[in-house]
Short mmCIF file of C-alpha atoms in Angstrom, two decimals:
data_model
loop_
_atom_site.label_atom_id
_atom_site.label_comp_id
_atom_site.label_asym_id
_atom_site.label_seq_id
_atom_site.Cartn_x
_atom_site.Cartn_y
_atom_site.Cartn_z
CA MET A 484 26.04 -13.05 -50.39
CA GLU A 485 27.11 -11.32 -46.47
CA LEU A 486 27.00 -7.46 -46.12
CA ASP A 487 29.70 -5.90 -43.75
CA LEU A 488 27.15 -3.89 -41.22
CA GLY A 489 30.53 -1.29 -41.25
CA ALA A 490 30.47 -0.22 -44.44
CA VAL A 491 26.60 0.34 -44.66
CA ARG A 492 26.74 1.88 -41.74
CA THR A 493 29.57 4.28 -43.82
CA PHE A 494 27.14 4.47 -47.07
CA LEU A 495 24.93 5.42 -44.54
CA ALA A 496 26.90 8.64 -43.33
CA VAL A 497 28.42 9.40 -47.50
CA VAL A 498 25.16 9.70 -48.36
CA ASP A 499 23.81 11.76 -45.47
CA ASP A 500 26.92 14.67 -45.16
CA GLY A 501 26.80 14.55 -48.85
CA HIS A 502 30.67 14.89 -48.66
CA PHE A 503 33.59 11.18 -47.81
CA THR A 504 35.50 14.33 -46.42
CA GLU A 505 32.58 14.69 -44.03
CA ALA A 506 31.62 11.52 -43.83
CA ALA A 507 35.23 10.53 -43.00
CA ALA A 508 35.03 12.22 -39.87
CA ARG A 509 32.17 10.89 -38.31
CA VAL A 510 32.66 8.05 -38.57
CA GLY A 511 36.66 8.78 -37.32
CA MET A 512 38.11 7.05 -40.46
CA SER A 513 40.29 8.94 -42.97
CA GLN A 514 38.73 9.65 -45.93
CA GLN A 515 40.64 6.14 -48.02
CA ALA A 516 39.32 4.01 -45.76
CA VAL A 517 35.77 5.41 -46.23
CA SER A 518 36.43 5.37 -49.91
CA LYS A 519 37.45 1.26 -49.22
CA ARG A 520 34.53 0.23 -48.04
CA ILE A 521 32.14 2.12 -49.97
CA ALA A 522 34.21 -0.16 -53.32
CA ARG A 523 33.49 -3.03 -51.41
CA LEU A 524 30.00 -2.36 -50.84
CA GLU A 525 29.58 -1.96 -54.10
CA SER A 526 31.43 -4.82 -54.71
CA ASP A 527 29.60 -7.39 -52.87
CA LEU A 528 25.79 -5.65 -54.12
CA GLY A 529 27.17 -5.79 -57.73
CA VAL A 530 25.85 -2.94 -58.63
CA PRO A 531 27.26 1.43 -58.36
CA LEU A 532 25.97 3.04 -54.99
CA LEU A 533 27.34 6.53 -55.12
CA ILE A 534 27.84 9.24 -57.93
CA ARG A 535 30.82 11.43 -57.14
CA SER A 536 31.22 15.02 -58.92
CA ARG A 537 32.46 18.12 -57.84
CA ALA A 538 29.07 19.07 -55.80
CA GLY A 539 29.46 15.98 -53.77
CA VAL A 540 28.00 13.05 -53.27
CA LYS A 541 24.31 11.19 -54.26
CA PRO A 542 22.88 8.17 -54.86
CA THR A 543 22.57 6.25 -57.73
CA GLU A 544 19.55 4.98 -58.94
CA ASP A 545 20.62 2.07 -57.20
CA GLY A 546 21.83 2.90 -54.22
CA ALA A 547 18.28 5.43 -53.57
CA ALA A 548 16.85 1.79 -54.20
CA PHE A 549 19.25 0.72 -50.97
CA LEU A 550 18.44 3.50 -48.98
CA PRO A 551 15.64 2.39 -47.00
CA HIS A 552 16.38 -1.04 -46.83
CA ALA A 553 19.62 0.01 -45.40
CA ARG A 554 18.76 2.69 -42.70
CA ALA A 555 16.66 -0.23 -41.08
CA LEU A 556 19.30 -2.71 -41.47
CA ILE A 557 21.38 -0.38 -39.08
CA SER A 558 18.35 0.89 -37.48
CA LEU A 559 17.30 -2.94 -36.49
CA ALA A 560 21.47 -3.80 -35.95
CA ASP A 561 21.29 -0.81 -33.24
CA GLN A 562 18.20 -2.40 -31.43
CA ALA A 563 19.58 -5.65 -31.02
CA ALA A 564 22.53 -4.35 -29.85
CA ALA A 565 20.49 -1.67 -27.34
CA MET A 566 19.40 -4.44 -26.30
CA LEU A 567 21.45 -6.87 -25.84
CA ARG A 568 23.19 -3.81 -23.10
CA ALA A 569 19.66 -3.39 -21.57
CA ARG A 570 19.68 -6.85 -20.16
CA ARG A 571 23.20 -5.61 -19.09
CA ARG A 572 23.08 -2.96 -17.24
CA PRO A 573 21.52 -2.34 -13.41
CA LEU A 574 17.38 -2.42 -12.33
CA ARG A 575 16.66 1.33 -12.37
CA ILE A 576 13.67 1.22 -9.90
CA ASP A 577 12.07 4.88 -9.13
CA VAL A 578 11.06 4.52 -4.99
CA LEU A 579 9.91 8.49 -5.32
CA GLY A 580 11.81 9.22 -2.18
CA ARG A 581 14.52 7.54 -0.09
CA ASP A 582 12.64 7.61 3.08
CA ALA A 583 10.08 6.20 1.82
CA ALA A 584 8.69 1.99 2.52
CA PRO A 585 9.67 1.28 -1.12
CA ILE A 586 13.43 1.80 -0.87
CA ASP A 587 13.40 -1.31 2.05
CA LEU A 588 11.78 -3.30 -0.63
CA VAL A 589 14.29 -2.43 -2.92
CA ARG A 590 16.79 -2.89 -0.25
CA ALA A 591 15.81 -6.06 0.64
CA PHE A 592 16.48 -7.40 -2.79
CA TYR A 593 18.89 -5.95 -3.83
CA GLU A 594 20.78 -7.92 -0.59
CA ASP A 595 18.08 -11.88 -0.50
CA SER A 596 19.86 -11.49 -4.57
CA ASP A 597 21.98 -11.06 -7.01
CA VAL A 598 20.40 -8.37 -8.68
CA ASP A 599 22.60 -5.31 -9.65
CA VAL A 600 19.79 -2.30 -9.11
CA ASP A 601 20.24 1.67 -9.81
CA ILE A 602 17.97 3.96 -7.35
CA VAL A 603 16.17 6.38 -9.09
CA VAL A 604 14.60 9.33 -6.78
CA SER A 605 12.09 11.57 -9.15
CA LYS A 606 10.04 12.76 -5.99
CA GLY A 607 6.80 12.99 -8.35
CA ALA A 608 8.65 15.26 -10.86
CA VAL A 609 8.35 12.85 -13.65
CA SER A 610 5.05 10.17 -14.20
CA PRO A 611 5.23 6.71 -13.41
CA ALA A 612 3.85 5.86 -16.67
CA THR A 613 6.10 8.57 -18.25
CA ALA A 614 9.48 6.96 -17.25
CA LEU A 615 8.42 3.32 -17.78
CA THR A 616 6.91 4.13 -20.78
CA ASP A 617 9.82 5.88 -22.32
CA GLY A 618 12.16 3.40 -20.74
CA SER A 619 13.94 5.97 -18.56
CA VAL A 620 12.97 3.40 -15.30
CA ASP A 621 12.06 -0.48 -15.53
CA ALA A 622 9.59 0.02 -12.05
CA ALA A 623 8.35 2.31 -10.38
CA PHE A 624 6.58 3.35 -7.06
CA GLY A 625 3.57 5.15 -6.31
CA ARG A 626 -0.10 5.22 -5.19
CA THR A 627 -1.74 5.06 -8.52
CA THR A 628 -6.03 4.42 -8.40
CA GLY A 629 -8.23 4.03 -11.49
CA GLU A 630 -7.10 3.28 -14.86
CA VAL A 631 -3.75 3.24 -15.88
CA PRO A 632 -2.18 3.87 -19.53
CA PRO A 633 -1.77 1.09 -21.94
CA GLY A 634 0.14 -0.93 -21.50
CA ILE A 635 1.54 -0.50 -17.72
CA GLU A 636 1.40 -3.43 -15.12
CA ARG A 637 1.06 -2.81 -11.91
CA ALA A 638 0.67 -4.77 -8.40
CA PRO A 639 -0.17 -4.04 -4.86
CA ALA A 640 3.36 -3.71 -3.18
CA CYS A 641 3.56 -2.57 0.54
CA LEU A 642 0.93 -0.65 3.41
CA GLU A 643 3.03 1.71 5.18
CA PRO A 644 1.77 2.83 8.68
CA ILE A 645 1.29 6.69 9.10
CA PRO A 646 1.69 7.80 12.53
CA ILE A 647 1.98 11.89 13.41
CA LEU A 648 4.53 13.83 14.81
CA VAL A 649 3.88 16.77 17.46
CA SER A 650 5.58 18.72 20.56
CA ARG A 651 6.05 17.35 23.64
CA ARG A 652 3.90 20.40 24.35
CA HIS A 653 1.30 19.02 22.84
CA ARG A 654 -1.78 17.69 24.90
CA LEU A 655 -1.09 14.23 22.91
CA ALA A 656 1.93 13.69 23.20
CA ARG A 657 2.09 11.70 26.77
CA ARG A 658 0.09 9.26 24.66
CA ARG A 659 1.80 6.08 23.18
CA ARG A 660 -0.94 5.73 20.93
CA VAL A 661 -4.00 7.51 19.44
CA ARG A 662 -7.36 6.51 18.16
CA MET A 663 -7.75 8.31 15.08
CA ALA A 664 -10.73 9.96 16.25
CA GLU A 665 -9.09 11.83 18.58
CA LEU A 666 -7.88 13.87 15.68
CA SER A 667 -10.26 15.21 14.53
CA GLY A 668 -10.67 18.82 14.47
CA LEU A 669 -6.77 19.28 14.75
CA THR A 670 -5.00 20.66 12.28
CA ALA A 671 -1.85 18.85 10.09
CA TRP A 672 0.46 21.08 9.08
CA MET A 673 1.68 20.19 5.29
CA PRO A 674 3.79 22.61 3.41
CA GLY A 675 4.66 21.21 0.44
CA ASN A 676 1.58 18.98 -0.77
CA ALA A 677 1.30 19.67 -4.45
CA ARG A 678 -2.10 20.36 -4.86
CA ASP A 679 -2.10 17.28 -7.87
CA SER A 680 0.02 14.75 -5.91
CA GLU A 681 -0.98 11.58 -5.04
CA TRP A 682 -0.33 11.94 -2.04
CA ALA A 683 -2.11 15.25 -1.59
CA ASP A 684 -5.24 13.44 -2.93
CA TYR A 685 -4.55 11.01 -0.17
CA TYR A 686 -4.51 12.74 2.76
CA ARG A 687 -7.66 15.14 0.57
CA LEU A 688 -9.75 12.20 1.47
CA LEU A 689 -8.10 11.35 5.07
CA SER A 690 -9.60 14.68 6.51
CA ALA A 691 -12.77 14.04 4.34
CA GLU A 692 -13.52 10.85 6.61
CA PHE A 693 -11.65 11.58 9.27
CA GLY A 694 -11.98 15.72 9.95
CA VAL A 695 -8.10 16.24 9.91
CA ARG A 696 -7.71 19.61 8.59
CA ILE A 697 -5.14 19.31 6.59
CA ASP A 698 -3.09 22.85 6.15
CA SER A 699 -0.56 22.75 2.87
CA SER A 700 -1.04 26.78 2.65
CA GLY A 701 2.98 28.64 2.75
CA PRO A 702 6.11 27.92 1.29
CA PHE A 703 8.32 24.81 1.46
CA PHE A 704 11.28 26.08 3.12
CA GLY A 705 12.39 22.72 3.73
CA ARG A 706 11.72 19.49 6.83
CA ASP A 707 13.75 21.65 9.32
CA HIS A 708 10.74 24.37 9.04
CA ILE A 709 8.24 22.07 9.78
CA MET A 710 9.80 20.47 12.48
CA GLU A 711 10.42 23.75 14.59
CA ARG A 712 7.27 25.32 14.12
CA VAL A 713 5.57 21.56 15.05
CA ALA A 714 7.88 21.68 17.90
CA ALA A 715 6.55 25.60 18.93
CA SER A 716 2.79 24.61 18.77
CA PRO A 717 0.81 22.91 21.40
CA ASP A 718 -1.95 22.45 18.37
CA LEU A 719 -0.17 22.06 15.42
CA ILE A 720 0.58 18.03 13.91
CA THR A 721 1.99 17.03 10.53
CA PHE A 722 1.99 13.24 9.26
CA GLY A 723 5.27 11.52 9.16
CA ASN A 724 7.66 9.55 10.77
CA LYS A 725 11.36 10.08 11.79
CA ARG A 726 12.97 8.59 8.81
CA GLN A 727 11.12 11.39 7.04
CA TYR A 728 11.65 14.59 9.00
CA PRO A 729 15.31 15.28 10.78
CA MET A 730 13.66 15.17 14.61
CA SER A 731 14.35 17.31 17.14
CA PRO A 732 14.20 17.40 21.24
CA GLY A 733 10.88 19.17 21.24
CA VAL A 734 8.76 16.86 18.65
CA VAL A 735 7.63 13.22 19.46
CA GLU A 736 6.21 10.46 17.53
CA ILE A 737 3.54 8.81 18.17
CA PRO A 738 1.51 5.82 16.09
CA VAL A 739 -2.10 6.45 15.59
CA THR A 740 -4.45 3.28 15.77
CA ASP A 741 -8.74 2.50 15.19
CA PRO A 742 -7.52 2.65 11.96
CA MET A 743 -4.00 2.96 11.07
CA PRO A 744 -3.87 5.23 8.17
CA VAL A 745 -1.35 2.96 5.97
CA TYR A 746 -0.22 4.59 2.62
CA PRO A 747 -0.55 2.06 -0.24
CA TRP A 748 2.50 2.26 -2.34
CA SER A 749 1.99 -0.12 -6.12
CA LEU A 750 4.86 -1.49 -8.56
CA MET A 751 4.18 -0.57 -11.50
CA TRP A 752 6.34 -1.56 -15.24
CA HIS A 753 6.32 -1.59 -18.71
CA GLU A 754 4.59 -4.87 -19.71
CA ALA A 755 7.24 -4.37 -23.12
CA ASN A 756 10.32 -4.38 -20.31
CA ARG A 757 12.24 -7.24 -21.15
CA HIS A 758 14.77 -7.21 -18.31
CA PRO A 759 15.73 -10.08 -17.55
CA SER A 760 15.51 -9.50 -13.34
CA LEU A 761 12.67 -7.57 -13.71
CA PRO A 762 10.42 -10.27 -13.16
CA LEU A 763 12.73 -11.30 -10.21
CA LEU A 764 11.61 -8.04 -8.43
CA ILE A 765 8.07 -8.21 -9.25
CA ALA A 766 7.72 -11.85 -8.00
CA TYR A 767 9.42 -10.74 -4.53
CA ALA A 768 7.79 -7.55 -3.92
CA LYS A 769 4.38 -9.70 -5.01
CA ASP A 770 5.86 -12.54 -2.62
CA ARG A 771 7.12 -10.05 0.37
CA TYR A 772 3.49 -8.20 0.19
CA ARG A 773 1.09 -8.77 3.28
CA PRO A 774 -2.82 -7.34 2.51
CA PHE A 775 -4.73 -5.30 3.69
CA THR A 776 -6.80 -5.23 7.35
CA THR A 777 -9.96 -3.61 7.31
CA ARG A 778 -9.94 -3.96 11.33
CA SER A 779 -7.40 -2.54 12.14
CA GLN A 780 -6.16 -0.66 8.64
CA TRP A 781 -7.84 2.64 6.93
CA LEU A 782 -7.05 3.39 2.90
CA PRO A 783 -9.07 5.41 0.96
CA ALA A 784 -12.05 3.89 -0.69
CA PRO A 785 -10.16 4.23 -4.00
CA ASP A 786 -7.40 1.92 -3.33
CA ARG A 787 -9.57 -0.41 -2.07
CA PRO A 788 -9.67 -2.45 -5.78
CA LEU A 789 -6.30 -2.72 -5.57
CA PHE A 790 -5.25 -3.38 -1.95
CA PRO A 791 -8.07 -6.41 -1.60
CA ALA A 792 -8.18 -7.81 2.29
CA ASP A 793 -7.56 -10.21 4.66
CA PRO A 794 -10.53 -11.86 4.80
CA GLU A 795 -12.76 -11.66 7.66
CA PRO A 796 -12.15 -14.18 10.44
CA ALA A 797 -14.77 -16.82 12.07
CA ARG A 798 -17.13 -15.98 15.06
#
């Protein structure tokens, strides 16, 4: 005996609605077609499943016994169909923002492979662990330290250099590069740095180690406003690059060295995710990753276990 899943689904609709009329509207069929499906299912099973009365419809004793199995059968069928649809859809990747290094990595992956991708820009509104667990995204980039939630896997993806932006009136404006020690005592104005965000924690640790004051006071009126304030001040700096900020003639970008601060981007995914293109992205990111260099780069101490350094050269 082979059960007709359409008939089983119709049986569940009739039980849930309690009337053939409402069930017919739900499944988009005529009442006569619903009755025929139920009759065929009862014939296949060899037992009556429903009792009809003026008050409506309810399961027979055999129908009540069949009900949980029918629900499980339809649930499994829906899961199987969803799994196959998921394998055909684009790979959903949260890059956090379109102005950071992960977008370059994803673009290169897209251009070097035949994988269709769907870019998600969460800007930290939803935690990566939540989005990966509920399947909203297949992969996510971000900074992670310490333990990750159960089921979440991660790997180092890239280290993004962080320069400074200063006014052309600033004493450092004519420099081709600036040593990190020279920023000690200066104020980096970064309004909008959410207190508990991954990037606010990064700059808190940078401030503690190098003596750069991070000022996140004031409302965030947009990046144009930040550039206006920096351009007008002979003292303020901000950490960022030309891609992140709308550059004005009054602002210059200067690389920071000795050491160069780098932002640690990890690629995260859920171990249960079976999208066929996810392993390709993971392998691509691992292959392109270049290790942390202690001689010239700086990472906060909590990030270093995940971003092992190049071995020191023999002397």
